[in-house]
Every structure is written in C-alpha cells, then in structure tokens.
PDB file of C-alpha atoms in Angstrom:
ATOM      1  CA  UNK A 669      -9.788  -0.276  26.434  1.00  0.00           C
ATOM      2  CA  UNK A 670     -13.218   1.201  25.417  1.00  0.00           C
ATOM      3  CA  UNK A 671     -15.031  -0.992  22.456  1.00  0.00           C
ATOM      4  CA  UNK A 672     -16.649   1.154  19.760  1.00  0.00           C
ATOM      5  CA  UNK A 673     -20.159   0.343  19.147  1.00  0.00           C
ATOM      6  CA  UNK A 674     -20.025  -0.015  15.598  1.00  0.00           C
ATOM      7  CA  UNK A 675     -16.153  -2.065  15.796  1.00  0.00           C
ATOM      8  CA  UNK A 676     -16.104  -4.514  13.710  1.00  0.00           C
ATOM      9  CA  UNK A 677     -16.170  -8.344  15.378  1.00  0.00           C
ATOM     10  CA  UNK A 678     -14.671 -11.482  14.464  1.00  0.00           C
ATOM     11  CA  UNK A 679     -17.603 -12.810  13.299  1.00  0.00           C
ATOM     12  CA  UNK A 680     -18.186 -10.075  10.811  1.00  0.00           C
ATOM     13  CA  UNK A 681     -15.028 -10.336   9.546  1.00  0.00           C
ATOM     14  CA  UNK A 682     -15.836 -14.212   8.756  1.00  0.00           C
ATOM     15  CA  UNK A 683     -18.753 -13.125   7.215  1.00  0.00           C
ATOM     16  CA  UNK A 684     -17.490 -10.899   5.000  1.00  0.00           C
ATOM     17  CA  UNK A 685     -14.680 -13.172   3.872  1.00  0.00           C
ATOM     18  CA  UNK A 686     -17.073 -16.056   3.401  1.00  0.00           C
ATOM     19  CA  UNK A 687     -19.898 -14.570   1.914  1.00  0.00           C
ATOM     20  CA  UNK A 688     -16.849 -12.518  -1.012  1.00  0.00           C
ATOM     21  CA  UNK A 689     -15.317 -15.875  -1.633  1.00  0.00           C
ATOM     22  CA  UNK A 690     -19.176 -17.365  -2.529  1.00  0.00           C
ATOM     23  CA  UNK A 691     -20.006 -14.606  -4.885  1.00  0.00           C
ATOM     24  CA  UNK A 692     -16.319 -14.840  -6.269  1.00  0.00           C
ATOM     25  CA  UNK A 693     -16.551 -18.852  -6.497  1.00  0.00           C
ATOM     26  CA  UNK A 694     -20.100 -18.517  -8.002  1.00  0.00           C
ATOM     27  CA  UNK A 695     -19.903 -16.119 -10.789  1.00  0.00           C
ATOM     28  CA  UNK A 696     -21.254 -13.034  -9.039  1.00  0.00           C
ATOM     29  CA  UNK A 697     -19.225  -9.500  -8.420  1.00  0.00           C
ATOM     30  CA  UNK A 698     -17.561  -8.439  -5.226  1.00  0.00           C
ATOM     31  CA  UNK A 699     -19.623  -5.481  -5.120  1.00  0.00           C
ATOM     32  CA  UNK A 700     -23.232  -7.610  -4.961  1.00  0.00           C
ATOM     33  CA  UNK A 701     -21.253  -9.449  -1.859  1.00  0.00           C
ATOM     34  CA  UNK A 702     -20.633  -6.392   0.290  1.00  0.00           C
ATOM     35  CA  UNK A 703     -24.296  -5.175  -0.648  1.00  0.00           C
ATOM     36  CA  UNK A 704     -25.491  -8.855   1.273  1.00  0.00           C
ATOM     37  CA  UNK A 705     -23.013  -7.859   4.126  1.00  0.00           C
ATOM     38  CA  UNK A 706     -24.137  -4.478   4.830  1.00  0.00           C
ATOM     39  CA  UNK A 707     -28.005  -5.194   4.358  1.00  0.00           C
ATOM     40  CA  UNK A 708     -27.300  -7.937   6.971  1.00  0.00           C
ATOM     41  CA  UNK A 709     -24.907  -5.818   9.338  1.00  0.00           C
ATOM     42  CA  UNK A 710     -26.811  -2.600   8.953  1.00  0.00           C
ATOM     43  CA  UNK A 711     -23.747  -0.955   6.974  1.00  0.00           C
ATOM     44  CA  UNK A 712     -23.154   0.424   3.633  1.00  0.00           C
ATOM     45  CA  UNK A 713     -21.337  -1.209   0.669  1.00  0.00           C
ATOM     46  CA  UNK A 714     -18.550   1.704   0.653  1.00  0.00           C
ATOM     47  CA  UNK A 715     -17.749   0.287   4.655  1.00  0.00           C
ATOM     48  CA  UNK A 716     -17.739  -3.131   3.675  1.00  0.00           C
ATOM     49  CA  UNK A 717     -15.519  -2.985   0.703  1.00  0.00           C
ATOM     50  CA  UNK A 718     -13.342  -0.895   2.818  1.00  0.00           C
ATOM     51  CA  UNK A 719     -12.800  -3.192   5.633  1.00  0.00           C
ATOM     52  CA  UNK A 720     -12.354  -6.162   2.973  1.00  0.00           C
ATOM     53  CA  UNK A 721      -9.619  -4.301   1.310  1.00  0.00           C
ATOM     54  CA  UNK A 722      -8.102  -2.840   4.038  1.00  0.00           C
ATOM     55  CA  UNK A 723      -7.966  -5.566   6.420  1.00  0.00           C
ATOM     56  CA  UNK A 724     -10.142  -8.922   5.815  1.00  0.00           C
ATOM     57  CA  UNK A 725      -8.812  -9.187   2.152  1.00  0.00           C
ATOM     58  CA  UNK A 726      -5.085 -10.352   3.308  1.00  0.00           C
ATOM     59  CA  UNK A 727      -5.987 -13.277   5.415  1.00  0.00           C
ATOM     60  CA  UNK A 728      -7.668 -14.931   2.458  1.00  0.00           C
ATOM     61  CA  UNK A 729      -5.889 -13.429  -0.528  1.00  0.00           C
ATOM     62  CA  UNK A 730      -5.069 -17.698  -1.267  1.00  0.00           C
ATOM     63  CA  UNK A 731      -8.765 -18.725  -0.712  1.00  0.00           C
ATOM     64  CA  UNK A 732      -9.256 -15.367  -3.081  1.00  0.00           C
ATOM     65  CA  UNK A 733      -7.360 -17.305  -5.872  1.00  0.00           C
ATOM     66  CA  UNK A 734      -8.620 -19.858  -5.431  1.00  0.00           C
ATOM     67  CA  UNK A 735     -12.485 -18.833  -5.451  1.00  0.00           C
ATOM     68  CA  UNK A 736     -11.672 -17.059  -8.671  1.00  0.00           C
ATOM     69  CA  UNK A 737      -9.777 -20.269 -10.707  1.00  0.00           C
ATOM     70  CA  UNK A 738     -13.012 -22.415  -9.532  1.00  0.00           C
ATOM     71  CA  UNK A 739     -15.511 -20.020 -11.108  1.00  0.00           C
ATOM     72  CA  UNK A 740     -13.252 -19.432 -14.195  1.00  0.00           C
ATOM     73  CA  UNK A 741     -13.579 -23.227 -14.423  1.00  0.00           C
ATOM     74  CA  UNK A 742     -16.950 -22.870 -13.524  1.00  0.00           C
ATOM     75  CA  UNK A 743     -17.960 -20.639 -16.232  1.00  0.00           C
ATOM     76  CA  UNK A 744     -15.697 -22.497 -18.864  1.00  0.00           C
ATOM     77  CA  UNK A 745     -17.822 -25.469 -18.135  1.00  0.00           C
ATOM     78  CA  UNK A 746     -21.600 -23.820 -18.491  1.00  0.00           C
ATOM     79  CA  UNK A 747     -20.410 -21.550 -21.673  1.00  0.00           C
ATOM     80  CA  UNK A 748     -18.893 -24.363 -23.632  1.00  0.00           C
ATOM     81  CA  UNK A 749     -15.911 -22.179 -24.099  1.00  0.00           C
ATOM     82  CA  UNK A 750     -18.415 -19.542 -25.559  1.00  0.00           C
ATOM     83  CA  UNK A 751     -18.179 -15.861 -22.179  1.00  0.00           C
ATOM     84  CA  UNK A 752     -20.815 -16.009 -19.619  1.00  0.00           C
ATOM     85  CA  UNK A 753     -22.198 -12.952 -18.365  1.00  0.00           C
ATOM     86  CA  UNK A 754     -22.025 -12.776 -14.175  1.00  0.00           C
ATOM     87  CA  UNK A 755     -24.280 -13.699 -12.530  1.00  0.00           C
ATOM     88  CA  UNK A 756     -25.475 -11.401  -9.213  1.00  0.00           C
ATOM     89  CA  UNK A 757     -26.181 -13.591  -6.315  1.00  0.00           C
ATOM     90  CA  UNK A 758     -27.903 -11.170  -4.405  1.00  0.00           C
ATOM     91  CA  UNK A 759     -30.746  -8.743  -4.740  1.00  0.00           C
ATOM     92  CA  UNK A 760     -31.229  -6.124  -2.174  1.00  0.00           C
ATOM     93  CA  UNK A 761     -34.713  -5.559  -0.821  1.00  0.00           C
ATOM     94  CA  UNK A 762     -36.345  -1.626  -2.614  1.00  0.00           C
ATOM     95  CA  UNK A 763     -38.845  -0.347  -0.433  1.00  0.00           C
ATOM     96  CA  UNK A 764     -42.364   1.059  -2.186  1.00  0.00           C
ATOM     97  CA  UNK A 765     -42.053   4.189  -3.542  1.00  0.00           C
ATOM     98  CA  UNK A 766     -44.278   6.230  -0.823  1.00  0.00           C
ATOM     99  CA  UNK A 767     -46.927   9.040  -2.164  1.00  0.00           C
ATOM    100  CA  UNK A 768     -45.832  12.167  -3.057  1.00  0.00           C
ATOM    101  CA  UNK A 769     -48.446  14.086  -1.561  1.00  0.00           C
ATOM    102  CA  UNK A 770     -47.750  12.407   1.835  1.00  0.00           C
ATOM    103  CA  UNK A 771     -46.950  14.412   4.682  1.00  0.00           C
ATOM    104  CA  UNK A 772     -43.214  13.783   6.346  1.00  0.00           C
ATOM    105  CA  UNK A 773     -43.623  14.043  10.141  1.00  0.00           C
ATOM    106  CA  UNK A 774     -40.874  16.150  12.258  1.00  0.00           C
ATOM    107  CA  UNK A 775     -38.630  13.199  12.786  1.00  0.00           C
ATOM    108  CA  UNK A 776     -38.404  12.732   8.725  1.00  0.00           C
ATOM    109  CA  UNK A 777     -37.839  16.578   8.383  1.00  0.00           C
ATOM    110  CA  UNK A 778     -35.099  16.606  10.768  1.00  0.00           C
ATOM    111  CA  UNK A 779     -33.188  13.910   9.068  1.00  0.00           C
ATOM    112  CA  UNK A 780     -33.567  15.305   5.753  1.00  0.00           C
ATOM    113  CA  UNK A 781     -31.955  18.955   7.429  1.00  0.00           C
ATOM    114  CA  UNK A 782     -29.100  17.100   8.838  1.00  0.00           C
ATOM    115  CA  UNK A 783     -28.456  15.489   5.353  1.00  0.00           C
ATOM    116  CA  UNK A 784     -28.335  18.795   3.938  1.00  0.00           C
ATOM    117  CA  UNK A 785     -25.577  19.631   6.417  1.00  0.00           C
ATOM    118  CA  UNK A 786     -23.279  16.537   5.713  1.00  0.00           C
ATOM    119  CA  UNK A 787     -23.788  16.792   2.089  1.00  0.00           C
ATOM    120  CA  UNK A 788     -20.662  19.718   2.036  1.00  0.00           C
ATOM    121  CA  UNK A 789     -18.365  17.067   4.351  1.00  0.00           C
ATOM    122  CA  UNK A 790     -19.263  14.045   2.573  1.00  0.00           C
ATOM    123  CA  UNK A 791     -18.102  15.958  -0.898  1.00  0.00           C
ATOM    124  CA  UNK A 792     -14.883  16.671   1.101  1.00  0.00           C
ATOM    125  CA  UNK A 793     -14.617  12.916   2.887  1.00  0.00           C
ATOM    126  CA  UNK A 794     -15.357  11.055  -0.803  1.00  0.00           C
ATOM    127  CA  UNK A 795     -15.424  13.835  -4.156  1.00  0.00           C
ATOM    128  CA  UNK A 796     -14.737  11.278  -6.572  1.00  0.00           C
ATOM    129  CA  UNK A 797     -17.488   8.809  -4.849  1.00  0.00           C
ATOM    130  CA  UNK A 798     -20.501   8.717  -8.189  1.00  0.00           C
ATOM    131  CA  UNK A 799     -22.864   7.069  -5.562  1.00  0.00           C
ATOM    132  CA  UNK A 800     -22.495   9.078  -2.150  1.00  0.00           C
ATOM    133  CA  UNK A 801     -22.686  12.098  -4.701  1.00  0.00           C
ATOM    134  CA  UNK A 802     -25.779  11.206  -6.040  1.00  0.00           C
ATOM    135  CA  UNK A 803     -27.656  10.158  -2.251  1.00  0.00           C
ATOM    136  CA  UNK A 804     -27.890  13.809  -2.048  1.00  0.00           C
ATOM    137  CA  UNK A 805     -30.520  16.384  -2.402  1.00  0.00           C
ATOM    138  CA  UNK A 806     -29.421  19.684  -4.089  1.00  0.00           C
ATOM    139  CA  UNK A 807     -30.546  22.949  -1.967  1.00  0.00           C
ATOM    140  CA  UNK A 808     -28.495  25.453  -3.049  1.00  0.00           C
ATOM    141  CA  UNK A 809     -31.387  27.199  -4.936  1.00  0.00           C
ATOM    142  CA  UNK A 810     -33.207  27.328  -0.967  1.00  0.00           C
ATOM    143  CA  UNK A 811     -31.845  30.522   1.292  1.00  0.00           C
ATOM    144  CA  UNK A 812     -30.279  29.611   4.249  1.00  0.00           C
ATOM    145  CA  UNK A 813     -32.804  31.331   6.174  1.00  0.00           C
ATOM    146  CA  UNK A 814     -35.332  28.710   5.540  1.00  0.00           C
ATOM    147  CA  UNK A 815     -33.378  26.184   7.386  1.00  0.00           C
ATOM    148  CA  UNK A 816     -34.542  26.695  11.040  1.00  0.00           C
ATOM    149  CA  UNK A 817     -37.961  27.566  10.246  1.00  0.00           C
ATOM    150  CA  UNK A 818     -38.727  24.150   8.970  1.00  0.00           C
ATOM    151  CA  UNK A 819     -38.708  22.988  12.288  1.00  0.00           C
ATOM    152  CA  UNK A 820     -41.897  24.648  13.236  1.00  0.00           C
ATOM    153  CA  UNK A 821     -43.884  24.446  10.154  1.00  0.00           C
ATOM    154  CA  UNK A 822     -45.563  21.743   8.139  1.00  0.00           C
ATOM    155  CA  UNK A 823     -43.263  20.661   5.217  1.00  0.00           C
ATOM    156  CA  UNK A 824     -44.936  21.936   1.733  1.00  0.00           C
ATOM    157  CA  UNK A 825     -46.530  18.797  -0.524  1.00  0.00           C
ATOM    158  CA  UNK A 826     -44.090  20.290  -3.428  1.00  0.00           C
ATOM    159  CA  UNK A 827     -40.710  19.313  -1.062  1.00  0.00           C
ATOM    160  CA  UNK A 828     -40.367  15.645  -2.397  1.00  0.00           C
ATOM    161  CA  UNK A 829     -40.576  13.123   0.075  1.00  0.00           C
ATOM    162  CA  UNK A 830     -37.253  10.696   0.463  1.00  0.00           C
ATOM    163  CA  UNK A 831     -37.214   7.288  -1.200  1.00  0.00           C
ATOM    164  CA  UNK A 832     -34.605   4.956  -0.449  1.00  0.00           C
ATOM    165  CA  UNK A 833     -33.902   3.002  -3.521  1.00  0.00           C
ATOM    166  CA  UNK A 834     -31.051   0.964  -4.591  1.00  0.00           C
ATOM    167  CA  UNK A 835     -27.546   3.155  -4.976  1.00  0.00           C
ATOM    168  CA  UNK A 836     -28.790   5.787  -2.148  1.00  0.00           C
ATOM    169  CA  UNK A 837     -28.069   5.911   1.041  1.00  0.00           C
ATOM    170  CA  UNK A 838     -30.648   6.411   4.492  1.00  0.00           C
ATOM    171  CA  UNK A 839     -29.045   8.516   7.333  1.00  0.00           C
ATOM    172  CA  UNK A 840     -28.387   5.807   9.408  1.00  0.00           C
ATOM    173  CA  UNK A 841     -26.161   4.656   6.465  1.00  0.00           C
ATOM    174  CA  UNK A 842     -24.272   8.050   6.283  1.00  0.00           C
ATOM    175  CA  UNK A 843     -23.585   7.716   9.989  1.00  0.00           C
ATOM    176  CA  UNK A 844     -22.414   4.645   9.847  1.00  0.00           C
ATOM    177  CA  UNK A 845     -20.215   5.638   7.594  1.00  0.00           C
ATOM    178  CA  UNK A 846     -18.569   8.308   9.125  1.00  0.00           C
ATOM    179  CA  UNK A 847     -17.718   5.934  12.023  1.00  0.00           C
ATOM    180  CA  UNK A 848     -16.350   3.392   9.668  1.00  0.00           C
ATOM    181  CA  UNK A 849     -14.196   6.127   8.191  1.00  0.00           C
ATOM    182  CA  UNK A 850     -13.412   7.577  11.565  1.00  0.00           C
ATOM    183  CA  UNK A 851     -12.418   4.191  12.894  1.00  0.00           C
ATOM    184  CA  UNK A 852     -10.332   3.626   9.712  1.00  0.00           C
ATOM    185  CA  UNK A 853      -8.444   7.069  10.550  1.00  0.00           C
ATOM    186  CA  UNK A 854      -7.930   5.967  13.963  1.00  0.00           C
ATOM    187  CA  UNK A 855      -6.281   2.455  12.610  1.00  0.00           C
ATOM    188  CA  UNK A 856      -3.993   4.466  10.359  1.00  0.00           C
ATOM    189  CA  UNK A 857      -3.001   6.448  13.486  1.00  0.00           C
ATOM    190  CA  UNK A 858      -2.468   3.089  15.140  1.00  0.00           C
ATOM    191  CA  UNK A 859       0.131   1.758  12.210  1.00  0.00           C
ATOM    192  CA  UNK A 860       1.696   5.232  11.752  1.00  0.00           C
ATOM    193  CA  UNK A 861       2.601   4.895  15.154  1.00  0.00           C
ATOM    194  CA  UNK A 862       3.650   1.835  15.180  1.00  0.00           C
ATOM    195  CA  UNK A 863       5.606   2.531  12.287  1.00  0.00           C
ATOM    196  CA  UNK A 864       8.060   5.185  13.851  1.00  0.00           C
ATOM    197  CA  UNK A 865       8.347   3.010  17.031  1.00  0.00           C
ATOM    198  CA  UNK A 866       9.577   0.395  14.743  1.00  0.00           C
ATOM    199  CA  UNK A 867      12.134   2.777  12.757  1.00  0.00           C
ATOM    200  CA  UNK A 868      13.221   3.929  16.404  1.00  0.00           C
ATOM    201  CA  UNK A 869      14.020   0.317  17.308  1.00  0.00           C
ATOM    202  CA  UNK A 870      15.934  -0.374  14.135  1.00  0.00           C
ATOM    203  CA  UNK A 871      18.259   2.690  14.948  1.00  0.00           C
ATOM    204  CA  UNK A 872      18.874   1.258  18.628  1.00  0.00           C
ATOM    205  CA  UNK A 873      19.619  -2.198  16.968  1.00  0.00           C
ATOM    206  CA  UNK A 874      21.742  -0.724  14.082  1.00  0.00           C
ATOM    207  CA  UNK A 875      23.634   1.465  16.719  1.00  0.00           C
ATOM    208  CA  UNK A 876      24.215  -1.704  19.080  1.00  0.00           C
ATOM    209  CA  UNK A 877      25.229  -3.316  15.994  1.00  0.00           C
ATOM    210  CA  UNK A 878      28.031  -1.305  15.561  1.00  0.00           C
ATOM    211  CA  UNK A 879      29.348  -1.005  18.687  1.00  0.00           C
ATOM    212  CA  UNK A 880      29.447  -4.919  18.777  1.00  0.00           C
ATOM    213  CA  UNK A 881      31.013  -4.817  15.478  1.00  0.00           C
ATOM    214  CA  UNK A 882      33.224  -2.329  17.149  1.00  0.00           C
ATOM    215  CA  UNK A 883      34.041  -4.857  19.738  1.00  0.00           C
ATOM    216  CA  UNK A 884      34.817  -7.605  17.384  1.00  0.00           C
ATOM    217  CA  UNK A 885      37.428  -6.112  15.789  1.00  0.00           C
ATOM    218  CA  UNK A 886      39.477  -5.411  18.678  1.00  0.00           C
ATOM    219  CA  UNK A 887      39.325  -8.884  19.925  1.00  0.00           C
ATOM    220  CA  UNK A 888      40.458 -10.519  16.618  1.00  0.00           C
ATOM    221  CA  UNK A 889      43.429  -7.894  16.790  1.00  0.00           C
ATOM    222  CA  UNK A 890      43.924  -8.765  20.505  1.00  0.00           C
ATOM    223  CA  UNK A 891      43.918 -12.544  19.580  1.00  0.00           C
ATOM    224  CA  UNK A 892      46.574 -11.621  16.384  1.00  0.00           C
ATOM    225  CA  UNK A 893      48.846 -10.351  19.364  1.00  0.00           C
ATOM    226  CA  UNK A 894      48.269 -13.021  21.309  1.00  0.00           C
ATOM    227  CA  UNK A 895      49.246 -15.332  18.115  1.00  0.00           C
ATOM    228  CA  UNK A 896      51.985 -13.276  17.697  1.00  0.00           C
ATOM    229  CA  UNK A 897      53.139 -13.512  21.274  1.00  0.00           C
ATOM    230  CA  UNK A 898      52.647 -17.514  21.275  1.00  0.00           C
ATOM    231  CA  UNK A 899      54.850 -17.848  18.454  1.00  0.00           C
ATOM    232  CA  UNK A 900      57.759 -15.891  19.268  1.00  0.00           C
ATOM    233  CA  UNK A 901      57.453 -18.159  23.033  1.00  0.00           C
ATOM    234  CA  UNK A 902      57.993 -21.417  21.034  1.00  0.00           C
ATOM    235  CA  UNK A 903      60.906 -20.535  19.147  1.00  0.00           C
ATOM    236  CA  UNK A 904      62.203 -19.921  22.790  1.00  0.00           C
ATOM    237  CA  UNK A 905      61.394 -23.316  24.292  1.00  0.00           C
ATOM    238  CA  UNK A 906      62.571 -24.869  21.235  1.00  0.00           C
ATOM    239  CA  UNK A 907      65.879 -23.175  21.003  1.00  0.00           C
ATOM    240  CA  UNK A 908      66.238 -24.207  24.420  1.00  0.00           C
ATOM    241  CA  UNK A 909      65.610 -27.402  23.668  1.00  0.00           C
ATOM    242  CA  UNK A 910      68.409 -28.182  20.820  1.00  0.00           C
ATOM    243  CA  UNK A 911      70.856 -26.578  23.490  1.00  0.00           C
ATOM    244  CA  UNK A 912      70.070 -29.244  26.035  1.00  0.00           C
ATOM    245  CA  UNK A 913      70.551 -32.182  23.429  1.00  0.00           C
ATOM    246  CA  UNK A 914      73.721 -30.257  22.521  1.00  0.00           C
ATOM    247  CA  UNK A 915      74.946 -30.605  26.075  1.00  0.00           C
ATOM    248  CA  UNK A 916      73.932 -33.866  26.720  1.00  0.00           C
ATOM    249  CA  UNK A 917      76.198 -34.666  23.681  1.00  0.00           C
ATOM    250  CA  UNK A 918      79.246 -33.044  24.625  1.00  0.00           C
ATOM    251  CA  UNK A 919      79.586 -33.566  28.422  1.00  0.00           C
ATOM    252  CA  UNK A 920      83.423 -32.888  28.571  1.00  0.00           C
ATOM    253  CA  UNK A 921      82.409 -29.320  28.099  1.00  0.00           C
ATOM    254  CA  UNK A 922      80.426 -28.241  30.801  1.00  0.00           C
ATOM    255  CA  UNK A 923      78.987 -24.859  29.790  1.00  0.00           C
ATOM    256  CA  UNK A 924      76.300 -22.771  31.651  1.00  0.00           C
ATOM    257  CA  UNK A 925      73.952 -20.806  29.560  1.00  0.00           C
ATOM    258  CA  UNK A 926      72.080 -17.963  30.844  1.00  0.00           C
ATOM    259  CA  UNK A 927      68.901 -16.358  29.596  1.00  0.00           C
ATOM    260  CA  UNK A 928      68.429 -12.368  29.369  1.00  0.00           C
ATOM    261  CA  UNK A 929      65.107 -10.583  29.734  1.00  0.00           C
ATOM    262  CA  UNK A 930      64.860 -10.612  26.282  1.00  0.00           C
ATOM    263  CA  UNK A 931      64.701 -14.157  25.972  1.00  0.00           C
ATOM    264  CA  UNK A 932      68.343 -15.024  24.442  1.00  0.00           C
ATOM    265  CA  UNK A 933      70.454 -17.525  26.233  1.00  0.00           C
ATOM    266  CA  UNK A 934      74.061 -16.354  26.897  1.00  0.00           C
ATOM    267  CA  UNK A 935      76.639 -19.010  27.072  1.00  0.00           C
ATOM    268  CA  UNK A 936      78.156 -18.193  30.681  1.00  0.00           C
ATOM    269  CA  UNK A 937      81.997 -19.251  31.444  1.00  0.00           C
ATOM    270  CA  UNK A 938      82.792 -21.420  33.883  1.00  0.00           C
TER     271      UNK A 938
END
C-alpha cells in the first residue's frame, strides 16, 4: 500500500495528544496547542484540530478529563476562588514585515497567482472558515486578462507584497491543507465502506439466525413426539407387567395373552 507523503505518523499523533493535554492541564486553549503542532510539523491549525477531533481526540478523551479537572484545580488554587484569565502557552514566531517598495521575484509572483486561483475552491472547501477567508487577497476589481501577463513582466511597486502574519496562511500551508482534507475524504470513504460491509454481514448473520431458529423449533417438536412416543411405550411394559404378577398369582388358570400391532394384549384360550 502506497504511504502519502504528508500521512500522518504515530509519532505525530503522540505529539498532538501530548502537547493538547499540556495546554489543557496548564491553563492555555486548545487552539494555541495545535498552533505549536503545526509550526513544528509544517501544518496549519485547521489540519491539526481536524485530526485531533477526528481521530487522536478518542484515544485520550479520559486523559482529556482529566487534564481539564487538574487545571480547574489549578486555577482554583492561583485565583483564590476569584476567575483566572487563560493563559496561552505558546507564541508563534511573526516574520518582519518586508518593504513595500520591494520587488517580488517570479517565484513570489507565481505563488501569489496560484492563490488567486484556490481562493474560489477554498470558499467552496470551508465558507464559514473567518480565517481561511481572510488569508486571501481580493482581485475581482483586476480583469482576467492580466493574469498571464504577469508572468513576463515586473510586478508594479503599488501590488502589495505578501506578509505572513499570525491568522494567515503561506501556500505551502494551503497545500497542505488540501491534502489533509483530501486524506480526510479518503478516510470517510474508508469507514463508509466499511460501514455497508458491516450492514451486509449483519443481514447474512440475521438470515442464518433464522434459519437456525428455524431448525430449533422442529427439533423441540421432534423431541415432544419422541416424549410422546416414550410415554405411551411405558404404559405398555407396565401393563404387561401387572399381567405377569397376575399370573404368577393364579397358576390354576393357565391363560395365554397375546399382543396386537397396536400394542393391546388379547387374552388367548387355551
């Protein structure tokens, strides 16, 4: 089986769970945790939270608990029974502010076109998503036509240069994104299928059920004939029983007794 590039490992996973449960414990906000994670795995927030809800989140939902009794305990204990504000744990590295009048070389241009193309599939992907939303650059007032004649000319100094600042997102970041998402997709894929070959199972159980069910019943109404059957052959024996103590009593009659198909014993004459 082919292993994505991006997949996430084991050891992320642990990561992730340990590095939620020490913001949790400590006072800070889940969302400050998954910013650590994805500055030190080279993902975004968004795919962090996602794989901690959707996956990581139910092996530790009791260490979850847990972490968040300790730091309500915690923060009983430093406020004196008076609320403490969280605190963040974490603050993510923003990059200087470049000039405005610098000049963006082709490789910067590029990437800024291609985010310009995602922008209408990312509104699609995420339209209720206040940060992805905001990562993006308006051009609707540009024509079209302008788009693949940047390639060849020198960007104008009034096109603002790019800064990545906290709550936007680099290209890489998009990217990654749209693999995390992808991969997500494929996962659901992966449980809706294993969902119907589960329901298909049940139905071959159920339907073996029955017919063993089936089977059941006529046994218990073969053993009632059997019963039945038992019964009726030791009232025989025992009738023929009392008739041998009868003649052993009363030798001076000698009397032959016969028994029909039916079972009856006929008194036969001598």
């Amino acid at each position: 089986m082919k292993q994505r590039q991006d997949a996430w490992s084991h050891e992320n996973d642990l990561l992730l769970a340990e590095t939620v449960l020490r913001h949790v414990r400590e006072g800070s906000t889940q969302l400050n945790a998954f910013e650590e994670v994805g500055d030190k795995l080279n993902r975004t927030s968004a795919a962090c939270g996602f794989r901690w809800n959707a996956v990581v989140r139910h092996d530790y939902e009791k260490a979850l608990q847990l972490a968040k009794k300790q730091r309500k305990q915690r923060m009983r204990a430093l406020g004196n029974g008076q609320p403490v504000k969280k605190q963040l744990l974490y603050t993510p590295d923003i990059p200087n502010m470049p000039e405005s009048n610098e000049e963006l070389d082709f490789d910067e241009q590029e990437e800024r076109t291609m985010m310009s193309a995602l922008e209408s599939h990312m509104a699609e992907v995420m339209p209720d998503d206040e940060d992805v939303s905001a990562t993006f650059y308006s051009e609707s007032s540009q024509p079209q036509a302008e788009v693949p004649s940047m390639q060849a000319q020198v960007p104008s100094p009034s096109y603002p240069a790019r800064s990545v600042q906290q709550g936007q997102l680099t290209m890489n970041q998009v990217i990654s994104f749209l693999k995390s998402y992808q991969s997500s997709n494929q996962q659901s894929e992966a449980l809706i299928s294993e969902n119907k070959r589960l329901k298909l199972e049940n139905h071959e159980l159920t339907q073996q059920n029955k017919e063993l069910m089936k089977k059941v019943e006529k046994l218990e109404q073969d053993t009632v004939t059997v019963q039945e059957d038992y019964e009726t052959l030791m009232k025989i024996m025992n009738r023929a029983r009392k008739l041998a103590l009868f003649d052993e009593e009363d030798r001076s009659a000698s009397t032959t007794f016969k028994m029909d198909r039916n079972g009856n014993l006929e008194k036969m004459a001598e």
